[in-house]
Tab-separated table of C-alpha atoms in Angstrom:
chain	number	residue	atom	x	y	z
P	1	MET	CA	-30.895	59.135	-0.269
P	2	THR	CA	-29.555	55.555	-0.386
P	3	LYS	CA	-28.681	54.200	2.968
P	4	GLN	CA	-24.882	53.769	3.592
P	5	LEU	CA	-24.451	50.123	5.057
P	6	VAL	CA	-22.123	49.189	8.221
P	7	LEU	CA	-20.308	45.953	7.469
P	8	GLY	CA	-18.471	43.576	10.018
P	9	ALA	CA	-17.095	40.172	9.790
P	10	PHE	CA	-18.174	37.493	11.840
P	11	GLU	CA	-15.699	35.255	13.391
P	12	VAL	CA	-14.932	33.138	16.180
P	13	VAL	CA	-11.204	31.927	17.577
P	14	ALA	CA	-11.477	28.673	16.639
P	15	PRO	CA	-10.756	26.199	13.368
P	16	THR	CA	-14.375	26.646	12.203
P	17	PHE	CA	-17.865	27.855	13.064
P	18	LEU	CA	-19.875	25.314	11.260
P	19	ALA	CA	-18.534	21.756	12.117
P	20	ASN	CA	-16.444	20.161	9.652
P	21	SER	CA	-15.946	23.343	7.155
P	22	TRP	CA	-12.356	23.370	8.095
P	23	ARG	CA	-11.947	20.605	5.826
P	24	HIS	CA	-12.553	22.352	2.483
P	25	ARG	CA	-9.907	22.859	0.331
P	26	LEU	CA	-10.292	26.681	0.530
P	27	ALA	CA	-10.461	26.702	4.300
P	28	GLN	CA	-7.427	28.090	6.396
P	29	PRO	CA	-7.669	26.449	9.949
P	30	GLU	CA	-4.260	26.012	10.708
P	31	GLY	CA	-3.202	29.327	11.990
P	32	TYR	CA	-6.306	29.955	14.330
P	33	ALA	CA	-4.451	29.687	17.567
P	34	GLY	CA	-1.737	32.451	16.772
P	35	LEU	CA	-1.745	36.134	16.225
P	36	ALA	CA	-0.478	36.315	12.570
P	37	HIS	CA	-3.704	34.337	11.411
P	38	TRP	CA	-5.876	37.193	12.867
P	39	GLN	CA	-3.590	39.931	11.879
P	40	GLN	CA	-3.542	38.952	8.233
P	41	LEU	CA	-7.445	38.903	8.305
P	42	ALA	CA	-7.545	42.406	10.231
P	43	ARG	CA	-5.149	43.723	7.395
P	44	GLN	CA	-7.649	42.216	4.598
P	45	LEU	CA	-10.706	43.666	6.472
P	46	ASP	CA	-9.263	47.205	7.178
P	47	ALA	CA	-8.006	47.493	3.563
P	48	GLY	CA	-11.050	46.344	2.053
P	49	GLY	CA	-13.298	48.866	3.897
P	50	PHE	CA	-15.013	46.826	6.643
P	51	ASP	CA	-16.120	48.804	9.730
P	52	PHE	CA	-15.340	46.099	12.251
P	53	LEU	CA	-14.193	42.626	13.255
P	54	PHE	CA	-16.817	40.721	15.379
P	55	PHE	CA	-15.652	37.862	17.646
P	56	ALA	CA	-18.578	35.516	18.787
P	57	GLU	CA	-17.682	33.633	22.002
P	58	ALA	CA	-18.307	30.179	23.027
P	59	LEU	CA	-17.164	29.784	26.733
P	60	ALA	CA	-17.222	26.057	26.450
P	61	TYR	CA	-18.670	23.202	24.306
P	62	PRO	CA	-21.841	21.334	23.636
P	63	MET	CA	-22.458	19.011	26.355
P	64	THR	CA	-25.819	17.174	27.717
P	65	ALA	CA	-27.701	18.275	31.032
P	66	ASP	CA	-25.850	15.129	32.688
P	67	GLY	CA	-22.348	16.297	31.431
P	68	ASP	CA	-21.853	14.109	28.589
P	69	VAL	CA	-19.927	15.443	25.670
P	70	PRO	CA	-20.835	13.953	22.221
P	71	GLU	CA	-18.000	12.423	20.837
P	72	VAL	CA	-18.302	14.283	17.372
P	73	VAL	CA	-17.571	17.627	19.472
P	74	VAL	CA	-13.807	16.517	19.901
P	75	ARG	CA	-13.544	14.534	16.854
P	76	GLU	CA	-14.811	17.071	14.432
P	77	ALA	CA	-13.918	20.389	16.293
P	78	VAL	CA	-17.406	21.237	16.961
P	79	GLN	CA	-16.459	24.726	19.056
P	80	PHE	CA	-13.617	22.568	20.180
P	81	PRO	CA	-11.154	23.828	20.381
P	82	VAL	CA	-12.499	27.685	21.024
P	83	HIS	CA	-10.045	30.240	22.340
P	84	ASP	CA	-10.175	33.609	24.531
P	85	ALA	CA	-11.132	36.256	21.878
P	86	PRO	CA	-10.536	39.557	24.308
P	87	LEU	CA	-6.909	38.623	24.496
P	88	LEU	CA	-6.325	39.214	20.474
P	89	LEU	CA	-7.724	42.799	20.480
P	90	SER	CA	-4.675	44.868	21.595
P	91	GLY	CA	-2.367	42.993	19.181
P	92	LEU	CA	-4.893	43.443	16.200
P	93	ALA	CA	-5.458	47.141	17.201
P	94	ALA	CA	-1.623	47.775	16.834
P	95	THR	CA	-1.764	45.880	13.438
P	96	VAL	CA	-4.148	48.234	11.734
P	97	ASP	CA	-5.180	51.665	12.816
P	98	ARG	CA	-8.730	52.117	11.529
P	99	LEU	CA	-10.905	48.878	11.813
P	100	GLY	CA	-13.039	48.468	14.952
P	101	PHE	CA	-13.228	45.315	17.115
P	102	VAL	CA	-16.413	43.857	18.861
P	103	VAL	CA	-16.251	41.156	21.389
P	104	THR	CA	-18.735	38.849	22.997
P	105	SER	CA	-18.800	38.681	26.915
P	106	SER	CA	-21.341	37.005	29.105
P	107	THR	CA	-23.146	38.691	32.067
P	108	THR	CA	-23.792	35.204	33.374
P	109	ALA	CA	-20.201	34.106	33.591
P	110	GLU	CA	-18.309	37.381	34.108
P	111	ARG	CA	-18.362	40.004	37.050
P	112	PRO	CA	-19.077	43.626	36.277
P	113	TYR	CA	-16.145	45.240	37.860
P	114	LEU	CA	-13.709	42.930	36.041
P	115	LEU	CA	-15.397	43.313	32.931
P	116	ALA	CA	-15.660	47.026	33.014
P	117	ARG	CA	-12.028	47.169	33.689
P	118	ARG	CA	-11.020	44.951	30.810
P	119	PHE	CA	-13.135	46.900	28.204
P	120	SER	CA	-11.986	50.299	29.498
P	121	THR	CA	-8.334	49.132	29.055
P	122	LEU	CA	-9.067	47.706	25.759
P	123	ASP	CA	-11.024	51.179	24.802
P	124	HIS	CA	-7.638	52.946	25.701
P	125	LEU	CA	-5.286	50.489	23.899
P	126	THR	CA	-7.462	50.475	20.537
P	127	GLY	CA	-8.046	54.233	20.432
P	128	GLY	CA	-11.682	54.048	21.085
P	129	ARG	CA	-12.425	51.208	18.500
P	130	VAL	CA	-13.843	48.590	20.910
P	131	GLY	CA	-17.394	47.030	21.253
P	132	TRP	CA	-19.023	44.657	23.612
P	133	ASN	CA	-21.609	42.239	22.373
P	134	ILE	CA	-23.644	41.794	25.431
P	135	VAL	CA	-25.052	38.101	25.821
P	136	THR	CA	-26.558	35.945	28.544
P	137	SER	CA	-24.964	32.905	27.262
P	138	ASP	CA	-25.975	29.700	25.591
P	139	MET	CA	-24.461	26.514	26.988
P	140	GLN	CA	-25.807	26.780	30.488
P	141	ASP	CA	-24.906	23.274	31.445
P	142	ALA	CA	-21.318	24.004	30.870
P	143	LEU	CA	-21.366	26.950	33.097
P	144	VAL	CA	-22.916	24.757	35.983
P	145	ARG	CA	-20.138	22.319	35.391
P	146	LEU	CA	-17.168	24.371	34.495
P	147	LEU	CA	-17.872	27.503	36.388
P	148	GLY	CA	-19.550	25.979	39.394
P	149	GLU	CA	-22.734	27.697	39.046
P	150	PRO	CA	-25.414	26.203	41.413
P	151	ALA	CA	-27.917	25.517	38.400
P	152	VAL	CA	-28.971	26.648	34.996
P	153	THR	CA	-30.230	30.219	35.479
P	154	ALA	CA	-33.813	30.541	33.974
P	155	HIS	CA	-34.152	32.513	30.929
P	156	ASP	CA	-35.854	35.929	32.243
P	157	VAL	CA	-33.659	35.671	35.318
P	158	ARG	CA	-30.585	35.979	33.233
P	159	TYR	CA	-31.853	39.011	31.296
P	160	ALA	CA	-32.820	40.642	34.864
P	161	ARG	CA	-29.201	39.844	36.036
P	162	ALA	CA	-27.983	41.154	32.648
P	163	ASP	CA	-30.164	44.489	33.452
P	164	ASP	CA	-28.150	44.884	36.734
P	165	PHE	CA	-24.798	43.763	35.219
P	166	VAL	CA	-25.123	46.388	32.456
P	167	SER	CA	-26.226	49.144	34.966
P	168	LEU	CA	-23.321	48.705	37.339
P	169	CYS	CA	-20.794	48.914	34.296
P	170	LEU	CA	-22.514	52.014	32.871
P	171	ALA	CA	-22.071	53.345	36.336
P	172	LEU	CA	-18.301	52.655	36.189
P	173	TRP	CA	-17.763	53.802	32.864
P	174	GLU	CA	-19.892	57.018	33.170
P	175	GLU	CA	-19.884	58.189	36.688
P	176	GLY	CA	-16.517	57.293	37.957
P	177	TRP	CA	-14.578	60.165	36.817
P	178	ASP	CA	-15.084	63.601	35.542
P	179	ASP	CA	-13.906	64.483	32.015
P	180	ASP	CA	-10.959	66.868	33.336
P	181	ALA	CA	-10.120	64.768	36.523
P	182	GLN	CA	-6.580	64.088	35.470
P	183	PRO	CA	-4.515	67.088	35.332
P	184	MET	CA	-1.188	65.699	35.583
P	185	ASP	CA	0.279	68.770	36.951
P	186	ARG	CA	4.053	68.250	37.942
P	187	GLN	CA	4.293	71.820	39.733
P	188	THR	CA	1.472	71.061	42.081
P	189	GLY	CA	1.746	67.530	42.283
P	190	VAL	CA	-1.679	66.529	41.667
P	191	PHE	CA	-2.072	63.809	39.007
P	192	ASN	CA	-5.626	62.846	39.579
P	193	ASP	CA	-7.926	65.599	41.270
P	194	PRO	CA	-9.607	63.817	43.928
P	195	ALA	CA	-12.776	66.116	44.058
P	196	LYS	CA	-13.394	64.702	40.353
P	197	VAL	CA	-13.087	60.939	41.093
P	198	HIS	CA	-16.259	59.680	42.758
P	199	ARG	CA	-17.002	56.930	45.279
P	200	LEU	CA	-19.459	54.743	43.533
P	201	GLN	CA	-22.018	52.915	45.563
P	202	HIS	CA	-24.583	50.335	43.679
P	203	ARG	CA	-27.084	47.727	45.609
P	204	GLY	CA	-28.802	45.916	42.976
P	205	PRO	CA	-30.830	42.571	42.935
P	206	PHE	CA	-27.526	40.809	41.693
P	207	PHE	CA	-24.573	42.764	42.089
P	208	SER	CA	-23.457	45.380	44.604
P	209	LEU	CA	-20.268	47.578	44.802
P	210	ASP	CA	-18.964	50.390	47.210
P	211	GLY	CA	-15.584	52.173	45.930
P	212	TYR	CA	-13.793	53.711	43.313
P	213	TYR	CA	-13.200	52.830	39.696
P	214	PRO	CA	-9.368	52.907	39.067
P	215	VAL	CA	-9.404	52.823	35.284
P	216	SER	CA	-9.405	56.354	33.779
P	217	PRO	CA	-12.123	57.561	31.133
P	218	SER	CA	-11.197	55.992	27.686
P	219	PRO	CA	-11.795	57.534	24.372
P	220	GLN	CA	-15.423	56.406	24.410
P	221	ARG	CA	-15.849	55.816	27.950
P	222	THR	CA	-18.492	53.119	27.511
P	223	PRO	CA	-17.537	50.518	24.691
P	224	THR	CA	-19.967	50.496	21.866
P	225	LEU	CA	-22.936	48.230	22.969
P	226	PHE	CA	-24.005	45.284	20.837
P	227	GLN	CA	-26.681	42.864	21.921
P	228	ALA	CA	-27.830	39.588	19.702
P	229	GLY	CA	-31.055	38.267	22.035
P	230	ALA	CA	-34.172	37.660	19.896
P	231	SER	CA	-36.687	36.542	22.568
P	232	ARG	CA	-38.946	38.953	23.966
P	233	ALA	CA	-36.800	39.583	26.963
P	234	GLY	CA	-33.707	39.766	24.781
P	235	LYS	CA	-35.482	42.287	22.435
P	236	ASP	CA	-36.616	44.500	25.286
P	237	PHE	CA	-33.080	44.385	26.682
P	238	ALA	CA	-31.647	45.419	23.334
P	239	ALA	CA	-34.084	48.244	22.833
P	240	THR	CA	-32.870	49.703	26.302
P	241	TYR	CA	-29.209	49.483	25.950
P	242	ALA	CA	-27.909	48.326	22.647
P	243	GLU	CA	-26.561	50.657	19.912
P	244	CYS	CA	-26.408	47.908	17.570
P	245	ILE	CA	-28.389	44.754	17.277
P	246	PHE	CA	-27.242	41.653	15.923
P	247	THR	CA	-30.080	39.654	14.327
P	248	GLN	CA	-30.293	36.376	12.298
P	249	GLU	CA	-33.333	36.498	10.045
P	250	ARG	CA	-33.624	34.689	6.971
P	251	SER	CA	-36.470	36.179	5.224
P	252	THR	CA	-37.158	39.700	4.339
P	253	GLU	CA	-40.555	39.699	5.697
P	254	ALA	CA	-39.134	38.620	8.935
P	255	LEU	CA	-36.384	40.942	9.119
P	256	ALA	CA	-38.693	43.976	7.982
P	257	ARG	CA	-41.110	43.093	11.107
P	258	LEU	CA	-38.297	42.628	13.751
P	259	VAL	CA	-36.449	46.001	12.382
P	260	VAL	CA	-39.675	48.117	13.235
P	261	ASP	CA	-40.404	46.202	16.437
P	262	LEU	CA	-36.865	47.024	17.653
P	263	ARG	CA	-37.083	50.587	16.683
P	264	ASP	CA	-40.691	50.715	18.409
P	265	ARG	CA	-39.172	49.320	21.410
P	266	ALA	CA	-36.315	51.751	21.663
P	267	GLU	CA	-38.757	54.455	20.940
P	268	ALA	CA	-40.679	53.506	23.838
P	269	ARG	CA	-37.786	53.648	26.303
P	270	GLY	CA	-37.248	57.368	25.334
P	271	ARG	CA	-34.742	56.766	22.822
P	272	PRO	CA	-34.648	57.972	19.071
P	273	ARG	CA	-35.785	55.180	16.413
P	274	ASP	CA	-32.412	55.728	14.964
P	275	ALA	CA	-30.772	55.082	18.116
P	276	VAL	CA	-30.345	51.379	17.266
P	277	LYS	CA	-28.720	49.802	14.402
P	278	VAL	CA	-29.799	46.618	13.213
P	279	VAL	CA	-27.035	44.233	11.521
P	280	ASN	CA	-28.443	40.977	10.181
P	281	GLY	CA	-26.277	37.723	9.311
P	282	LEU	CA	-25.169	37.288	5.776
P	283	SER	CA	-23.103	34.549	4.189
P	284	VAL	CA	-22.205	35.291	0.721
P	285	ILE	CA	-20.412	32.982	-1.952
P	286	VAL	CA	-19.478	34.436	-5.067
P	287	GLY	CA	-18.343	32.802	-8.279
P	288	ALA	CA	-17.222	33.627	-11.828
P	289	THR	CA	-20.497	32.170	-12.782
P	290	GLU	CA	-23.951	31.450	-10.843
P	291	ALA	CA	-22.990	27.714	-11.408
P	292	GLU	CA	-19.619	27.950	-9.905
P	293	ALA	CA	-20.828	29.962	-6.762
P	294	ARG	CA	-23.693	27.280	-6.344
P	295	GLN	CA	-21.153	24.508	-6.515
P	296	LEU	CA	-19.070	26.150	-3.828
P	297	ARG	CA	-22.123	26.628	-1.912
P	298	ALA	CA	-23.257	23.107	-2.174
P	299	GLU	CA	-19.669	22.094	-0.982
P	300	LEU	CA	-20.059	24.095	2.119
P	301	THR	CA	-23.388	23.159	2.866
P	302	ALA	CA	-22.492	19.287	2.624
P	303	ALA	CA	-19.376	19.575	4.832
P	304	PRO	CA	-20.653	19.208	8.300
P	305	SER	CA	-22.059	15.942	9.129
P	306	ARG	CA	-25.696	15.461	10.772
P	307	GLU	CA	-24.238	14.459	14.100
P	308	ALA	CA	-22.057	17.682	14.229
P	309	MET	CA	-25.045	20.210	13.424
P	310	ALA	CA	-27.021	18.096	15.956
P	311	ALA	CA	-24.108	18.968	18.462
P	312	LEU	CA	-24.220	22.799	17.611
P	313	PHE	CA	-27.838	22.845	18.328
P	314	LEU	CA	-27.509	21.241	21.597
P	315	GLY	CA	-24.938	23.894	22.501
P	316	TRP	CA	-26.882	26.630	21.391
P	317	THR	CA	-30.377	25.235	22.821
P	318	GLY	CA	-29.657	22.822	25.433
P	319	VAL	CA	-31.741	20.293	23.357
P	320	ASP	CA	-30.331	17.202	22.038
P	321	LEU	CA	-32.231	16.159	18.948
P	322	THR	CA	-30.173	12.658	18.987
P	323	ARG	CA	-32.183	11.924	21.936
P	324	LEU	CA	-35.665	12.618	20.407
P	325	ASP	CA	-38.076	10.716	18.057
P	326	PRO	CA	-37.142	11.582	14.657
P	327	ARG	CA	-40.843	11.600	13.921
P	328	ALA	CA	-41.806	13.977	16.837
P	329	THR	CA	-41.859	17.779	16.464
P	330	LEU	CA	-40.139	20.376	18.818
P	331	ALA	CA	-43.585	21.912	19.243
P	332	GLU	CA	-43.813	21.062	23.127
P	333	VAL	CA	-40.084	21.094	23.804
P	334	SER	CA	-39.050	23.900	26.359
P	335	THR	CA	-35.615	25.214	27.122
P	336	GLU	CA	-34.059	27.877	29.125
P	337	VAL	CA	-31.371	28.192	26.574
P	338	GLY	CA	-31.659	29.327	23.058
P	339	GLN	CA	-35.448	30.261	23.254
P	340	SER	CA	-35.552	32.169	20.029
P	341	LEU	CA	-33.361	29.457	18.129
P	342	LEU	CA	-36.017	26.446	19.409
P	343	ALA	CA	-38.728	28.546	18.240
P	344	GLN	CA	-37.461	28.927	14.630
P	345	HIS	CA	-37.542	25.120	14.131
P	346	SER	CA	-40.914	24.691	16.283
P	347	ASP	CA	-43.437	24.486	13.730
P	348	PRO	CA	-45.907	21.576	14.355
P	349	GLY	CA	-45.540	20.349	10.823
P	350	THR	CA	-41.772	20.063	11.077
P	351	THR	CA	-40.352	16.724	12.504
P	352	VAL	CA	-37.016	16.345	14.667
P	353	GLY	CA	-35.738	14.401	11.508
P	354	ASP	CA	-36.618	17.418	9.420
P	355	VAL	CA	-34.790	19.804	11.663
P	356	LEU	CA	-31.811	17.659	11.727
P	357	ASP	CA	-31.629	17.178	7.773
P	358	GLY	CA	-32.336	21.121	7.447
P	359	LEU	CA	-29.934	22.445	9.849
P	360	ARG	CA	-26.951	23.017	7.587
P	361	GLU	CA	-29.275	25.135	5.487
P	362	THR	CA	-31.113	26.968	8.086
P	363	MET	CA	-28.116	27.928	10.552
P	364	GLY	CA	-27.217	31.598	10.075
P	365	GLY	CA	-28.553	34.840	8.386
P	366	PHE	CA	-29.353	35.581	4.501
P	367	LYS	CA	-27.410	33.175	2.117
P	368	VAL	CA	-26.644	35.023	-1.087
P	369	THR	CA	-25.046	32.869	-3.918
P	370	GLY	CA	-24.035	33.616	-7.480
P	371	THR	CA	-21.972	36.109	-9.512
P	372	ALA	CA	-20.867	39.513	-8.057
P	373	GLU	CA	-23.623	41.168	-9.822
P	374	GLN	CA	-26.235	38.873	-8.616
P	375	ALA	CA	-24.918	39.342	-5.112
P	376	ALA	CA	-24.754	43.023	-5.226
P	377	ASP	CA	-28.367	42.952	-6.376
P	378	GLU	CA	-29.704	40.705	-3.794
P	379	ILE	CA	-28.063	42.549	-0.911
P	380	GLU	CA	-29.475	45.859	-2.526
P	381	ALA	CA	-33.171	44.201	-2.560
P	382	ILE	CA	-32.886	42.863	0.984
P	383	VAL	CA	-32.059	46.498	2.149
P	384	GLU	CA	-34.818	48.207	0.235
P	385	ALA	CA	-37.330	45.416	1.678
P	386	THR	CA	-36.195	45.674	5.127
P	387	ASP	CA	-34.355	48.885	5.995
P	388	VAL	CA	-31.773	46.908	7.653
P	389	ASP	CA	-28.684	49.110	8.724
P	390	GLY	CA	-25.875	46.670	7.850
P	391	PHE	CA	-24.585	43.173	7.810
P	392	LEU	CA	-22.239	40.822	9.690
P	393	VAL	CA	-20.715	38.779	6.861
P	394	GLU	CA	-20.446	35.264	8.016
P	395	PHE	CA	-17.005	33.626	7.345
P	396	THR	CA	-17.567	30.628	5.223
P	397	PHE	CA	-14.539	28.395	4.907
P	398	GLY	CA	-12.279	30.103	7.318
P	399	GLY	CA	-9.515	32.480	6.748
P	400	THR	CA	-9.013	35.385	4.434
P	401	GLU	CA	-10.557	33.233	1.678
P	402	SER	CA	-14.149	34.052	3.273
P	403	TYR	CA	-13.817	37.522	2.426
P	404	ARG	CA	-11.486	37.781	-0.671
P	405	ASP	CA	-14.188	37.785	-3.489
P	406	PHE	CA	-16.748	39.836	-1.487
P	407	ILE	CA	-14.064	42.487	-0.971
P	408	ALA	CA	-12.774	42.398	-4.317
P	409	ASP	CA	-15.854	42.032	-6.543
P	410	VAL	CA	-18.988	42.664	-4.358
P	411	MET	CA	-18.198	45.780	-2.222
P	412	PRO	CA	-17.062	47.981	-5.289
P	413	LEU	CA	-20.490	47.424	-6.762
P	414	LEU	CA	-22.121	48.264	-3.671
P	415	ARG	CA	-19.919	51.438	-3.312
P	416	ALA	CA	-20.851	52.278	-6.783
P	417	ARG	CA	-24.624	52.152	-5.784
P	418	GLY	CA	-24.164	54.370	-2.755
P	419	LEU	CA	-24.811	51.562	-0.420
P	420	LEU	CA	-21.178	51.859	1.118
P	421	PRO	CA	-19.166	55.219	1.696
P	422	GLN	CA	-16.731	56.124	-1.037
P	423	GLN	CA	-13.777	56.152	1.753
P	424	PRO	CA	-13.930	53.846	4.784
P	425	ARG	CA	-15.246	55.345	7.728
P	426	ARG	CA	-12.729	56.551	10.512
P	427	GLY	CA	-13.123	57.453	13.898
P	428	THR	CA	-14.316	55.460	17.280
P	429	LEU	CA	-16.203	52.720	16.459
P	430	ARG	CA	-19.457	54.483	17.917
P	431	GLU	CA	-18.748	57.259	15.545
P	432	MET	CA	-18.076	54.961	12.746
P	433	LEU	CA	-21.245	52.701	13.329
P	434	THR	CA	-23.867	55.347	14.570
P	435	GLY	CA	-22.888	58.393	12.944
P	436	ALA	CA	-22.415	60.019	16.032
P	437	ALA	CA	-20.507	63.406	16.194
P	438	SER	CA	-19.053	62.173	19.515
P	439	PRO	CA	-17.246	59.332	20.994
P	440	HIS	CA	-19.279	59.120	23.814
P	441	LEU	CA	-22.936	57.627	24.359
P	442	PRO	CA	-25.831	60.104	23.414
P	443	SER	CA	-27.664	62.018	26.057
P	444	THR	CA	-30.727	59.702	25.483
P	445	HIS	CA	-29.021	56.490	26.432
P	446	PRO	CA	-30.022	55.269	29.961
P	447	GLY	CA	-26.069	55.259	30.651
P	448	ARG	CA	-25.950	58.955	30.151
P	449	ARG	CA	-29.238	59.509	31.814
P	450	GLY	CA	-28.085	57.923	34.824
P	451	SER	CA	-24.883	60.073	35.088
P	452	SER	CA	-26.632	63.467	34.470
């Protein structure tokens, strides 16, 4: 039987993701700060059959360890400005009644109780259509300077903190209330049954809590859990907690190995191999002819300046390529931020100059370019070669133009080949993405095992 893919749309609440693509004639950057812009996009994705809209997050902006912000960051809108995505979700959920929403929040910058409360509220407001993309955060220098963190947190320590953070959130979501704790009985005057609302006590290496959780159980209880780390610690963390894992591989061989690796890791932690869904980044540009599509791709690739791409790399890895000898390599460079991205560019045969020149083509996942038929063929080939579960379709020029041709021309072909359901999925986000019969975490998930 042909695998039916899950599809998300990758966005960020900013004028652009790749610097300077906002200047392209097809881009629509003007409305990024207003709700109407995102409502239009949500309607398009919902009607087109996408399963969810995914918001990446940048808490800050690229800066060096000494606090210097490259001028290009401000001038060319390199993740500057960038707005607060979670605040959009209730407005978007009221706009469409099927599409799910995933938002990124950091375990390094946030506090468990406050984050849990926010996501429970969003899960109520969206009718169970919300997911949390768990990150430990890039831009660590910005967290020190803007949030008052004492120092950059070591990479593996961030994942230890994330483990404690998520464990506490799961306890709040899964153990704070029994399912039938709210009788709302007017005759007896009992709104909440005290015997079924439980005092929670958590003493972890990073967080502690002693008290009650004042948000009633939402449709999913726990939001659908995403994770996007690709380091060893990140993959272990994802295999423990994530239900969907966002990857950014660019070769079928590498993605096939990663899919097997992640499923092996999940199985080693007592979860079924299919408990994790792997969704990889995918940029699609379609034209009436292959030449037209390739021209559009070339325009998109050429849009960001070399300086702007270096600033993005600085924000994601903490490494300022412009301060290194262009003839040197990254083989001996280390970082506590973005280790997996740095490793992708650390081949001893690749110079810093090569990395700078190639960033515009190597950022992101697969890049599919051609006619609709060619795009469908290539996507089908990727699925057959890797057994990936779906894709996050990366926005290209910004706004609804990014997805118009993919929805109109490519998705019908994928649907005809059995790679997409004939009718868009419905239900909670967990039911749509994992195929679960229940909106709640499965019994094999550590969040449920801990509450049983």
